[in-house]
XYZ file of C-alpha atoms in Angstrom:
727
model
C -28.379 -16.741 -52.565
C -27.066 -16.580 -48.964
C -29.559 -18.008 -46.471
C -30.619 -15.555 -43.804
C -30.732 -16.988 -40.211
C -33.987 -16.701 -38.274
C -34.724 -17.747 -34.765
C -38.404 -18.193 -34.716
C -40.763 -18.609 -31.735
C -43.960 -20.194 -33.159
C -47.258 -20.087 -31.218
C -49.281 -22.695 -33.002
C -51.247 -25.825 -32.074
C -51.512 -27.296 -35.572
C -48.366 -29.067 -36.667
C -49.299 -29.038 -40.410
C -49.845 -25.390 -40.278
C -46.430 -24.941 -38.770
C -44.838 -26.979 -41.348
C -46.456 -24.785 -44.127
C -45.181 -21.613 -42.466
C -41.714 -23.050 -42.082
C -41.599 -24.100 -45.745
C -42.640 -20.572 -46.913
C -39.937 -19.127 -44.862
C -37.360 -21.576 -46.253
C -38.501 -20.712 -49.761
C -38.006 -17.108 -48.944
C -34.387 -17.621 -48.210
C -34.453 -18.017 -44.487
C -32.524 -20.652 -42.485
C -35.049 -21.207 -39.609
C -34.375 -22.390 -35.914
C -37.638 -22.542 -34.318
C -39.585 -23.750 -31.281
C -43.335 -24.283 -31.288
C -45.318 -23.593 -28.125
C -49.061 -23.983 -27.372
C -49.441 -22.553 -23.687
C -48.709 -19.329 -21.776
C -46.199 -21.476 -19.440
C -44.221 -22.983 -22.572
C -44.004 -19.367 -24.090
C -42.783 -17.846 -20.901
C -40.097 -20.572 -20.551
C -38.904 -20.307 -24.241
C -38.542 -16.470 -23.945
C -36.147 -17.066 -20.901
C -34.029 -19.944 -22.124
C -32.797 -18.486 -25.346
C -32.855 -15.478 -27.669
C -35.485 -15.053 -30.610
C -35.646 -12.747 -33.768
C -39.499 -12.861 -34.118
C -42.604 -14.279 -32.699
C -45.418 -15.653 -35.081
C -48.785 -16.671 -33.374
C -52.049 -18.180 -34.416
C -54.917 -16.112 -33.055
C -56.612 -18.744 -31.220
C -55.392 -22.035 -29.584
C -57.189 -24.496 -27.397
C -55.415 -23.221 -24.174
C -54.072 -19.948 -25.500
C -54.674 -16.829 -27.602
C -52.536 -14.258 -29.575
C -53.502 -11.267 -27.365
C -52.430 -13.299 -24.268
C -49.167 -14.242 -26.063
C -48.630 -10.494 -26.903
C -49.010 -9.620 -23.172
C -46.426 -12.158 -22.179
C -44.091 -10.688 -24.768
C -44.678 -7.248 -23.386
C -44.150 -8.257 -19.704
C -40.762 -9.951 -20.595
C -39.378 -6.626 -21.790
C -38.182 -7.954 -25.029
C -38.559 -5.844 -28.348
C -39.486 -8.655 -30.853
C -41.753 -8.406 -33.869
C -45.179 -10.091 -33.296
C -47.033 -11.173 -36.390
C -50.465 -12.926 -36.205
C -51.143 -15.617 -38.745
C -54.787 -16.896 -38.494
C -57.243 -18.738 -40.579
C -60.530 -16.963 -39.517
C -60.475 -13.835 -37.503
C -62.839 -10.779 -37.236
C -61.917 -7.311 -38.261
C -62.499 -5.829 -34.793
C -60.330 -8.460 -33.256
C -57.495 -7.643 -35.604
C -57.928 -3.953 -34.856
C -57.673 -4.715 -31.224
C -54.574 -6.682 -31.624
C -52.848 -4.078 -33.622
C -53.762 -1.495 -31.011
C -52.347 -3.962 -28.347
C -49.009 -4.066 -30.084
C -49.096 -6.518 -32.814
C -46.836 -5.510 -35.838
C -48.657 -7.166 -38.610
C -51.254 -10.010 -39.400
C -51.697 -12.515 -42.259
C -54.349 -14.986 -43.247
C -53.315 -18.669 -43.262
C -54.800 -19.082 -46.789
C -52.689 -16.230 -48.253
C -49.031 -16.205 -47.015
C -47.815 -14.243 -50.081
C -46.909 -11.240 -47.705
C -45.116 -13.392 -45.169
C -41.449 -13.005 -46.465
C -41.885 -9.090 -46.992
C -43.579 -8.790 -43.551
C -40.815 -10.753 -41.843
C -38.037 -8.882 -43.744
C -39.609 -5.560 -42.807
C -40.212 -6.277 -39.148
C -36.707 -7.794 -38.626
C -35.164 -4.671 -40.111
C -37.317 -2.260 -38.173
C -36.628 -4.170 -34.839
C -32.968 -3.976 -35.645
C -33.103 -0.287 -36.212
C -35.062 0.164 -32.994
C -32.439 -1.629 -31.037
C -29.705 0.481 -32.651
C -31.434 3.602 -31.913
C -31.948 2.603 -28.134
C -28.273 1.648 -27.842
C -27.367 5.062 -29.264
C -29.752 6.825 -26.867
C -28.383 4.901 -23.950
C -24.803 5.789 -25.065
C -25.868 9.444 -25.226
C -27.488 9.450 -21.761
C -24.449 7.582 -20.366
C -21.976 9.845 -21.836
C -23.930 12.809 -20.420
C -23.999 11.331 -17.043
C -20.088 10.611 -17.220
C -19.494 14.146 -18.459
C -21.428 15.857 -15.758
C -19.817 13.570 -13.148
C -16.320 14.428 -14.455
C -17.310 18.177 -14.633
C -18.559 18.193 -11.064
C -15.450 16.125 -9.838
C -12.983 18.749 -11.152
C -11.249 20.272 -8.147
C -11.162 23.750 -9.594
C -14.057 26.204 -10.206
C -15.466 25.972 -13.811
C -17.902 28.638 -15.003
C -19.396 28.828 -18.422
C -20.725 32.288 -19.604
C -22.479 33.713 -22.601
C -20.646 36.613 -24.523
C -22.072 39.105 -22.091
C -20.654 37.354 -18.867
C -23.905 35.878 -17.807
C -23.307 32.450 -16.152
C -25.036 29.634 -18.214
C -23.362 26.548 -16.367
C -21.135 25.825 -13.491
C -19.692 22.894 -11.702
C -20.315 22.000 -8.010
C -17.209 23.584 -6.690
C -18.649 27.089 -7.440
C -21.856 26.118 -5.418
C -19.588 24.826 -2.467
C -17.439 28.055 -2.470
C -20.210 30.542 -2.462
C -22.582 28.235 -0.264
C -25.461 28.959 -2.607
C -27.662 26.882 -5.115
C -27.252 26.173 -8.728
C -30.573 27.999 -9.639
C -29.450 31.060 -7.834
C -26.241 31.290 -9.881
C -27.436 30.581 -13.157
C -28.255 34.068 -14.837
C -25.904 35.859 -12.603
C -23.226 37.996 -14.029
C -19.830 36.520 -13.243
C -18.162 39.836 -12.250
C -20.974 40.496 -9.940
C -20.730 37.132 -8.421
C -17.015 37.356 -7.644
C -16.718 41.151 -7.024
C -19.962 42.341 -5.915
C -22.233 45.043 -7.166
C -19.239 47.531 -7.403
C -16.215 45.915 -8.981
C -14.559 49.351 -9.124
C -12.731 48.489 -12.488
C -10.613 45.739 -10.927
C -12.427 42.799 -12.388
C -10.154 40.320 -14.344
C -13.180 38.922 -16.260
C -13.254 41.704 -18.699
C -9.964 40.384 -20.169
C -11.879 37.478 -21.486
C -9.618 35.561 -23.974
C -6.578 37.443 -22.962
C -6.747 35.886 -19.564
C -4.057 33.004 -19.197
C -3.463 30.513 -16.593
C 0.156 31.774 -15.952
C -1.140 35.440 -15.296
C -0.664 36.982 -11.723
C -2.442 35.427 -8.862
C -5.595 37.380 -7.683
C -7.928 37.836 -4.757
C -11.784 38.237 -4.995
C -13.639 40.415 -2.661
C -16.435 37.796 -2.088
C -14.009 34.824 -1.513
C -11.180 34.436 1.042
C -7.772 33.337 -0.177
C -5.869 33.539 -3.401
C -6.768 32.392 -6.854
C -5.515 31.844 -10.391
C -7.834 32.335 -13.252
C -7.778 31.292 -17.038
C -10.430 32.036 -19.835
C -10.941 29.816 -22.948
C -13.414 30.663 -25.750
C -16.398 28.549 -26.411
C -17.956 28.384 -29.886
C -21.533 27.049 -29.787
C -22.193 28.759 -33.283
C -20.122 30.419 -35.956
C -21.435 33.992 -35.091
C -21.329 34.091 -31.386
C -19.339 32.466 -28.665
C -19.287 32.271 -24.912
C -16.418 31.776 -22.349
C -15.087 28.913 -20.198
C -13.470 30.262 -16.962
C -11.154 27.871 -14.928
C -10.452 29.323 -11.477
C -7.948 27.437 -9.483
C -7.716 27.934 -5.614
C -3.966 28.444 -4.822
C -4.458 29.594 -1.127
C -2.593 26.587 0.180
C 0.278 27.221 -2.319
C 0.423 30.889 -1.302
C 0.423 29.883 2.407
C 3.166 27.470 1.785
C 5.246 30.054 -0.182
C 4.911 32.590 2.738
C 5.717 29.847 5.248
C 8.837 28.960 3.181
C 9.912 32.508 3.238
C 9.597 32.792 6.995
C 11.247 29.263 7.305
C 14.041 30.283 5.050
C 14.582 33.425 7.223
C 14.584 31.404 10.399
C 16.904 28.901 9.142
C 19.306 31.436 7.828
C 19.318 32.996 11.266
C 20.036 29.606 12.950
C 22.649 28.999 10.436
C 24.281 32.250 11.076
C 24.110 31.675 14.792
C 25.602 28.130 14.471
C 28.315 29.357 12.239
C 29.545 31.564 15.015
C 29.716 28.805 17.664
C 33.429 28.705 17.546
C 34.858 28.172 20.992
C 38.336 29.527 19.850
C 37.138 33.002 19.536
C 36.556 35.430 22.437
C 33.151 34.843 24.049
C 32.493 38.774 24.275
C 32.910 39.142 20.527
C 31.058 35.932 19.505
C 27.984 37.072 21.639
C 27.974 40.467 20.186
C 28.121 38.978 16.725
C 25.126 36.822 17.662
C 23.088 39.643 18.818
C 23.952 41.370 15.535
C 22.572 38.620 13.545
C 19.382 38.529 15.573
C 18.934 42.145 14.696
C 19.561 41.734 11.132
C 17.525 38.533 10.457
C 14.608 39.123 12.923
C 14.374 42.916 12.724
C 15.006 43.296 16.591
C 15.691 46.753 18.026
C 17.372 45.985 21.281
C 18.938 42.876 22.819
C 21.304 41.932 25.571
C 22.648 38.673 27.478
C 22.961 38.211 31.197
C 25.143 35.315 32.471
C 25.000 33.714 35.698
C 28.036 34.691 37.804
C 28.352 33.641 41.463
C 24.622 33.475 41.883
C 23.903 36.787 40.098
C 22.862 37.547 36.722
C 25.080 40.206 35.305
C 25.068 41.885 31.737
C 27.786 40.385 29.604
C 26.869 41.685 26.091
C 24.263 44.032 24.519
C 23.415 45.760 21.229
C 21.394 48.973 20.690
C 20.954 49.821 24.433
C 21.388 53.298 25.691
C 24.099 53.815 28.331
C 21.552 54.640 30.902
C 19.521 51.539 30.339
C 22.625 49.387 30.282
C 23.796 50.763 33.715
C 20.361 50.259 35.358
C 20.020 46.820 33.747
C 23.373 45.678 34.585
C 22.268 43.079 37.293
C 18.764 41.467 37.261
C 17.190 41.041 40.594
C 15.843 37.491 41.415
C 12.940 39.104 43.129
C 11.252 40.073 39.774
C 8.513 37.541 38.832
C 9.721 37.279 35.179
C 13.327 36.618 36.309
C 12.100 33.763 38.381
C 10.275 32.170 35.543
C 13.318 32.431 33.302
C 15.513 30.854 35.943
C 12.963 28.007 36.107
C 13.503 27.313 32.288
C 10.611 29.220 31.059
C 10.273 32.065 28.440
C 8.434 35.288 29.259
C 6.947 37.911 26.871
C 5.297 41.158 27.507
C 3.694 43.968 25.257
C 4.990 46.661 27.556
C 7.714 47.571 30.112
C 5.509 49.158 32.939
C 5.835 47.117 36.209
C 8.424 44.679 35.122
C 11.619 46.541 35.636
C 12.980 48.881 38.450
C 12.049 52.554 38.235
C 15.464 53.586 36.753
C 15.435 50.831 34.062
C 11.747 51.697 33.105
C 12.548 55.338 32.680
C 15.565 54.552 30.526
C 13.535 51.997 28.456
C 10.714 54.664 28.093
C 13.264 57.233 26.812
C 14.426 54.680 24.124
C 10.963 53.978 23.037
C 11.018 50.299 24.097
C 7.654 48.453 23.722
C 7.175 44.707 23.418
C 9.916 42.540 24.866
C 10.775 38.828 25.601
C 13.242 37.086 27.860
C 14.416 33.494 27.392
C 16.577 31.134 29.336
C 20.075 30.228 28.208
C 19.939 26.620 29.433
C 21.659 23.239 28.759
C 19.529 20.437 29.892
C 17.648 21.514 33.042
C 20.403 23.929 33.984
C 20.090 27.685 33.328
C 23.350 29.524 32.541
C 21.827 33.057 31.969
C 19.085 35.013 30.018
C 18.588 36.410 26.389
C 16.649 39.632 26.351
C 15.210 41.147 23.189
C 12.846 43.965 22.628
C 10.921 46.003 19.906
C 9.351 49.420 19.426
C 5.693 49.743 20.566
C 2.712 48.396 18.519
C 4.048 44.988 18.251
C 3.727 41.662 20.005
C 5.931 38.502 19.928
C 4.209 35.370 18.475
C 4.615 31.941 19.717
C 6.639 31.042 16.680
C 9.147 33.813 17.298
C 9.461 32.793 20.837
C 10.066 29.222 19.812
C 12.803 30.268 17.242
C 14.343 32.521 19.925
C 14.398 29.731 22.309
C 16.285 27.555 19.808
C 18.739 30.475 19.414
C 19.142 30.825 23.224
C 19.863 27.067 23.607
C 22.600 27.328 21.002
C 24.088 30.416 22.775
C 23.948 28.248 25.938
C 26.070 25.630 24.244
C 28.526 28.272 23.269
C 29.073 29.481 26.722
C 29.409 25.852 27.999
C 31.956 25.150 25.275
C 34.259 27.752 26.717
C 34.294 26.166 30.172
C 34.732 22.742 28.519
C 37.463 23.851 25.999
C 40.602 22.950 28.076
C 39.145 19.623 29.106
C 38.299 18.886 25.458
C 41.991 19.404 24.443
C 43.042 16.829 27.070
C 40.392 14.542 25.788
C 41.411 15.155 22.200
C 45.077 14.068 22.978
C 43.692 10.944 24.605
C 41.372 10.367 21.663
C 44.362 10.557 19.248
C 46.135 7.855 21.176
C 43.114 5.835 21.417
C 42.530 5.999 17.512
C 46.105 5.001 16.978
C 45.448 1.929 19.117
C 42.234 1.276 17.528
C 43.811 1.434 14.061
C 46.300 -1.143 15.028
C 43.590 -3.348 16.422
C 41.539 -2.923 13.351
C 44.518 -4.091 11.194
C 44.861 -7.048 13.410
C 41.056 -7.948 12.991
C 41.310 -7.485 9.323
C 44.242 -9.988 9.184
C 42.188 -12.345 11.435
C 39.196 -12.131 9.183
C 41.225 -12.938 6.097
C 42.664 -15.862 7.795
C 39.285 -16.975 9.091
C 37.772 -16.431 5.437
C 40.608 -18.691 3.990
C 39.913 -21.272 6.586
C 36.314 -21.304 6.000
C 36.776 -21.672 2.312
C 39.039 -24.648 3.110
C 36.591 -26.083 5.362
C 33.761 -25.692 2.792
C 36.098 -27.318 0.193
C 36.849 -30.066 2.448
C 33.384 -30.764 3.342
C 32.327 -30.656 -0.228
C 34.999 -33.013 -1.316
C 34.727 -35.363 1.445
C 30.787 -35.607 1.180
C 31.105 -36.171 -2.481
C 33.679 -38.895 -2.078
C 31.647 -40.591 0.751
C 28.460 -40.480 -1.371
C 29.591 -43.134 -3.967
C 30.793 -45.838 -1.686
C 27.766 -45.306 0.617
C 25.391 -45.601 -2.236
C 26.809 -48.987 -3.068
C 26.774 -50.089 0.523
C 23.147 -49.228 0.770
C 22.280 -50.769 -2.502
C 23.968 -54.042 -1.279
C 22.188 -54.137 2.006
C 18.923 -53.467 0.303
C 19.361 -56.451 -1.974
C 20.579 -58.750 0.949
C 17.680 -57.582 3.252
C 14.735 -57.381 0.765
C 15.483 -59.316 -2.447
C 18.096 -62.042 -2.023
C 16.048 -64.549 -0.152
C 19.116 -65.526 1.700
C 18.119 -67.583 4.894
C 19.198 -65.536 8.119
C 18.746 -66.306 11.709
C 16.816 -63.427 13.651
C 20.028 -62.256 15.126
C 21.623 -62.015 11.772
C 18.692 -60.063 10.348
C 18.552 -57.701 13.307
C 22.246 -56.957 12.903
C 21.933 -56.474 9.189
C 18.881 -54.130 9.624
C 21.078 -52.204 12.265
C 23.895 -51.938 9.773
C 21.337 -50.669 7.175
C 19.766 -48.046 9.330
C 23.279 -46.845 10.451
C 24.500 -46.548 6.815
C 21.168 -44.724 5.768
C 21.690 -42.355 8.691
C 25.286 -41.736 7.482
C 24.076 -41.129 3.947
C 21.659 -38.415 5.415
C 24.549 -36.683 7.272
C 26.692 -36.638 3.870
C 23.612 -35.274 2.137
C 23.240 -32.606 4.747
C 26.971 -31.786 4.491
C 26.518 -31.546 0.682
C 23.450 -29.254 0.961
C 25.127 -27.004 3.436
C 28.344 -26.793 1.403
C 26.120 -25.729 -1.667
C 24.229 -23.166 0.348
C 27.415 -21.632 1.689
C 29.092 -21.596 -1.716
C 29.318 -18.469 -3.824
C 26.866 -18.340 -6.787
C 24.180 -20.455 -5.002
C 20.845 -19.576 -6.709
C 17.321 -20.900 -6.935
C 15.485 -21.392 -10.312
C 11.921 -20.782 -9.457
C 8.572 -21.982 -11.124
C 5.080 -22.281 -9.968
C 5.091 -25.079 -7.494
C 1.939 -26.562 -5.747
C 3.407 -27.119 -2.147
C 0.570 -29.379 -1.063
C 1.361 -31.778 -3.771
C 5.085 -31.596 -3.085
C 4.323 -32.366 0.590
C 2.271 -35.440 -0.503
C 5.284 -36.561 -2.529
C 7.719 -36.291 0.369
C 5.086 -38.025 2.710
C 5.160 -41.030 0.464
C 9.021 -41.528 1.024
C 8.415 -41.505 4.918
C 5.510 -43.903 5.067
C 7.629 -46.773 6.873
C 8.710 -44.542 9.920
C 5.209 -43.018 10.071
C 3.604 -46.564 10.187
C 6.197 -47.789 12.572
C 5.559 -45.001 15.068
C 1.835 -44.809 14.447
C 2.033 -41.053 13.617
C -0.698 -39.505 11.618
C 0.431 -36.828 9.014
C -2.324 -34.657 7.744
C -1.645 -32.422 4.654
C -4.379 -29.762 3.718
C -4.969 -29.514 -0.052
C -4.334 -25.947 -1.314
C -4.604 -25.236 -5.199
C -2.182 -22.180 -4.743
C 1.123 -22.281 -6.777
C 4.196 -20.597 -5.144
C 7.196 -19.380 -7.125
C 9.862 -21.655 -5.737
C 12.645 -24.098 -6.636
C 11.037 -27.480 -6.552
C 14.164 -29.374 -5.482
C 15.017 -27.160 -2.707
C 11.580 -27.061 -1.397
C 11.359 -30.698 -1.354
C 14.646 -30.880 0.652
C 13.272 -28.249 3.243
C 10.016 -29.885 3.518
C 11.617 -33.329 4.093
C 13.930 -31.982 6.722
C 10.931 -30.490 8.642
C 8.888 -33.702 8.279
C 11.756 -35.774 9.535
C 12.412 -33.424 12.520
C 8.583 -33.672 13.284
C 8.687 -37.481 13.201
C 11.882 -37.571 15.199
C 10.576 -35.373 18.109
C 6.912 -36.605 18.175
C 5.982 -39.447 20.554
C 4.268 -42.630 19.235
C 0.603 -42.099 18.211
C 1.188 -38.271 17.774
C -0.115 -36.175 15.035
C 1.686 -34.010 12.400
C -0.282 -31.307 10.439
C 0.692 -29.385 7.254
C -1.292 -26.412 6.225
C -0.665 -23.504 3.688
C -2.444 -20.192 3.040
C -1.979 -16.784 1.508
C -1.317 -13.968 3.938
C -0.792 -10.098 3.408
C 1.842 -7.917 4.645
C -0.517 -6.563 7.392
C -1.214 -10.036 8.791
C 2.586 -10.652 8.811
C 3.594 -7.394 10.575
C 1.023 -8.198 13.221
C 3.411 -11.040 14.344
C 6.387 -8.634 14.585
C 7.077 -9.426 18.046
C 7.451 -13.222 17.236
C 9.405 -12.684 14.045
C 11.946 -9.954 15.083
C 14.141 -12.342 17.298
C 14.683 -14.503 14.039
C 15.237 -11.565 11.737
C 16.436 -8.397 13.286
C 15.729 -6.262 10.179
C 12.155 -7.427 9.929
C 9.961 -6.217 8.070
C 12.517 -4.427 5.979
C 13.789 -7.813 4.758
C 10.635 -8.727 2.898
C 9.098 -5.405 1.562
C 8.021 -5.060 -1.987
C 6.021 -8.160 -2.604
C 2.325 -8.374 -3.518
C 1.805 -11.091 -0.868
C 3.160 -14.237 0.688
C 2.399 -17.801 1.126
C 2.941 -19.320 4.606
C 3.432 -23.142 5.024
C 2.974 -24.463 8.544
C 4.409 -27.771 9.839
C 2.851 -28.525 13.351
C 3.514 -31.479 15.462
C 2.633 -32.641 18.949
C 6.101 -33.412 19.950
C 8.283 -32.483 22.943
C 8.546 -28.846 21.986
C 11.399 -26.390 21.798
C 12.540 -24.298 24.940
C 12.039 -20.628 24.165
C 15.637 -19.644 24.900
C 16.763 -22.160 22.072
C 14.120 -21.391 19.409
C 16.476 -18.970 17.649
C 19.653 -21.079 17.754
C 18.250 -24.307 16.312
C 18.829 -22.856 12.939
C 22.535 -22.587 13.565
C 24.888 -25.214 12.024
C 25.671 -28.297 14.262
C 23.221 -27.149 17.040
C 21.115 -29.790 18.695
C 18.280 -29.490 21.194
C 18.257 -31.247 24.435
C 19.385 -34.713 25.437
C 19.534 -37.479 22.862
C 17.287 -39.678 24.814
C 14.402 -37.203 24.425
C 14.636 -37.066 20.611
C 12.007 -39.667 20.204
C 9.814 -42.001 22.207
C 9.889 -44.544 19.408
C 11.587 -47.915 19.524
C 12.919 -48.300 15.892
C 14.032 -45.221 13.901
C 15.056 -41.639 14.293
C 16.771 -42.411 17.612
C 20.093 -40.478 16.946
C 20.696 -36.792 17.536
C 21.520 -36.125 13.994
C 24.099 -33.960 12.268
C 22.598 -30.651 13.470
C 22.444 -29.307 9.910
C 18.869 -29.938 8.819
C 17.345 -26.748 10.110
C 20.379 -24.520 9.048
C 19.674 -26.129 5.503
C 16.200 -25.070 5.721
C 17.253 -21.596 6.726
C 19.661 -21.278 3.727
C 17.027 -22.411 1.341
C 14.485 -19.832 2.519
C 17.171 -17.197 2.612
C 17.971 -17.926 -1.026
C 14.225 -17.594 -1.813
C 14.186 -14.265 -0.100
C 11.613 -15.735 2.446
C 11.821 -16.663 6.087
C 11.564 -19.545 8.534
C 10.620 -19.616 12.195
C 9.373 -21.781 14.984
C 6.507 -21.034 17.521
C 4.988 -23.275 20.338
C 2.169 -25.577 19.265
C -1.448 -24.963 20.323
C -1.905 -25.040 23.950
C 1.887 -24.912 24.408
C 2.536 -28.533 23.261
C 4.752 -29.371 20.249
C 6.090 -27.108 17.738
C 5.075 -25.266 14.600
C 7.710 -24.533 11.877
C 6.578 -21.889 9.376
C 7.989 -21.261 5.827
C 7.303 -17.910 4.332
C 7.457 -17.631 0.460
C 7.339 -14.213 -1.281
C 4.541 -14.122 -3.884
C 5.274 -12.442 -7.287
C 2.941 -11.405 -10.250
C 3.408 -14.593 -12.106
C 1.226 -16.352 -9.431
C -2.348 -15.433 -8.814
C -2.828 -13.898 -5.345
C -6.545 -13.810 -4.373
C -7.868 -10.764 -2.617
C -8.702 -11.049 1.003
C -12.015 -12.652 1.434
C -12.017 -14.028 -2.174
C -12.555 -17.735 -2.465
C -9.448 -19.748 -3.394
C-alpha cells in the first residue's frame, strides 16, 4: 500500500501521547511530517514558517488550550482541519469547541476513529479549497469579461426578443449621457429614434442586419453609424439580440474631406498642366478660368493685370459685355483694390458699395452675388488680381479662399514666366555649354578617383606587407633585449644598461607603430568584420591595466576602473585593442601624479539624443546612424591630462594626425615621450565603426583633461535593464 504524506501540526504537551498518536497514523498508512507545539507563540510561528495539512490538539495544556489554538488558526486565515484529542473533557466543552469551528473530537483512550476522521477531514478540506478556487476563477472571469465588455470602443447593446434593453456597455452610457439604470428596460428603438420612429428604425430587421449594410444616422445621436445584429440564445425556446453599433463619423468626415481634397487637387493639377509658357498668355488665362468654372462651380471670373501702374482687364469668362466694359479698369481708390494690391485677399457676400455705379448695375443685371478678389503675386510683388463671383445665397469659405490663393499664385508664375522666357532661352544655351564642360570635368574626376583608388590599394598592400615583414625581426630583437636586460645576469656599467634600456624602449615603440600599421591596414581592407559575443568590459579593462602597470607606477598615475556586471555584444580582441590605445593615450597626456578613471553604464536613445549638439560634429548623420537598437552601452575613459583644443577634437581621429607640440605629450621622465604614429585613435574609430557604434571626445570635468567615450549598440542577446532598475 502506498503511504500517504501528512503534514501534522500537533498541539500537545505529552511526548508519550504524541508518540502514540503518530504510531496510530503510521499504522493507518500515513507518512507523517510533524511539529509539536505547546504555546500560542510557538503555534503562530509554526503556522507562518511552513504549510500544514491538519492540526490535532489536546484540549488542555499547562500554558495553552484547544479553544485558544482554534482562535489562532482562524486568525491566520488558513483553512485546516482541526481535531481535538483529549483524555478527559466535558460534554458542554466539546459542544462549545464544535460550535467554535472544531471539525471533530476523539478520546485518547479510544483512537479507533482517528484514521477515518483524518481521511474525511483531509478530503473535505481539499474539496473546500477546490470549490474556493473555482469560485475565485468565476469571479475573476466575470470581472475580466465586464472590463473587456466596457473597454470595447463600439456601442454594444443586449436586448430580449421584444427589443427591451437588458444590458449595455459603458459606451452607450457615454453617448447618451445617461445612467445604466435609466437605460435598462428601455426599448432600443425608442432610445435611438425617440418616441416616434416613423417606420425608419433599423432595429426591426434584427438578424437580417449585417455590419456591411448602409451607414445610418440616428435622430437622438449626432454623426454616422454602422450597425450589426447577432442572435443570442439563452434557452432553446427564446432568444434575444446583440447589437454592435460602430461610430463611423470620423470615417465619413474623412471620406467627405477626401472628396473635397481630390476636387481641389484636380483643379490645381489642371491649372498646373496649363502653365506652359510657349502658349499665348490670353489663351492660357481663358483655359485656367474655364477650369475654375468647371471644378469649383464658379459663375463669373476675370483677370486684371498691372500695366503701367493700372489694373486692366486681360481675360474673362461668363461676364456680360456691359460689365466687362465698366469693369475694364480697376480704380486704386476702391478699398478692396488697395487690400489686394497689398497682397491680401478680399471677399464679400454682396456687390453694393464695392464697385462703381455702372459696374454695380451691370453686376445686378447678371444676378451676381458673393464675390472674391485675390492678388496675383510672386514673393511680395503683385502682378494683378483674380476676380471670381457666384450667384446670390452663397458665401466663400476660408478653405475656398485658400485654394483660390494657391491658384492665383500659380497664375502669377505663368505671367512672370512670359517675361522671363527669352532670358531663359539664353540661360539654357549657357547651361548646355556648362553641362558639356561639367561632363568633361566629371570624366576627369572619375579617372582621378580610379587612380586614387589604385594608389590607396597599393598603399594598403605595401603597409600590410611591410608591417608584416617588420614584425618578425622586431619580435626577435625585443626578445633578445628582454633576455639581456632582465634574465642574462650579464654585468653592465650604468651607461651600458641605460643605453640598452633606451634601445629596448625604442624597439618597443617601433613595434607599437608596426602593430598600428597592421591594425589600420586590417580596418581599411575589404571584408573587415567583427565576431561578437557578450563581453564584460570592466574585466577587459582590468586585463589591459595589468599590461600597463610599469608606466603607471613610473608615472605615479592612478587608474580607477568601476566594476559593472553588464555584458556587451562586441569583438573581444578589437575591444581590447581600442581600450589599450585609449589607456596609453591617457597615460601619455597625463602629468605625473594624475588620475585616469574608466566607467561604463547603459543609456537609452533619449539620453543619447540629449547630447546631439556634442555628437553631431563627430557624426554628421547622427542620430540616423544608430537607430534600431534597444539600448546602448557607454564606456568613458577620463583623464586629468593636458586636454584637447576644441578646434582639433574632431581631427584627432584622422590617420597620422597628432595634437600639439611633442614636448607637451607628457610631463614624465621615462616613457611615452614620443609623439607616436598618429594611428591609435583612427584605429579606435575604425573598430567602433565596425561595431556600428561611435567614439567621441569631450573636455573633462571643470574643463581639465579629456573624456573619450565609446558607444556600443546593445542587442536582444544581452540583458538591458529598464531605467531605474537595479543592475
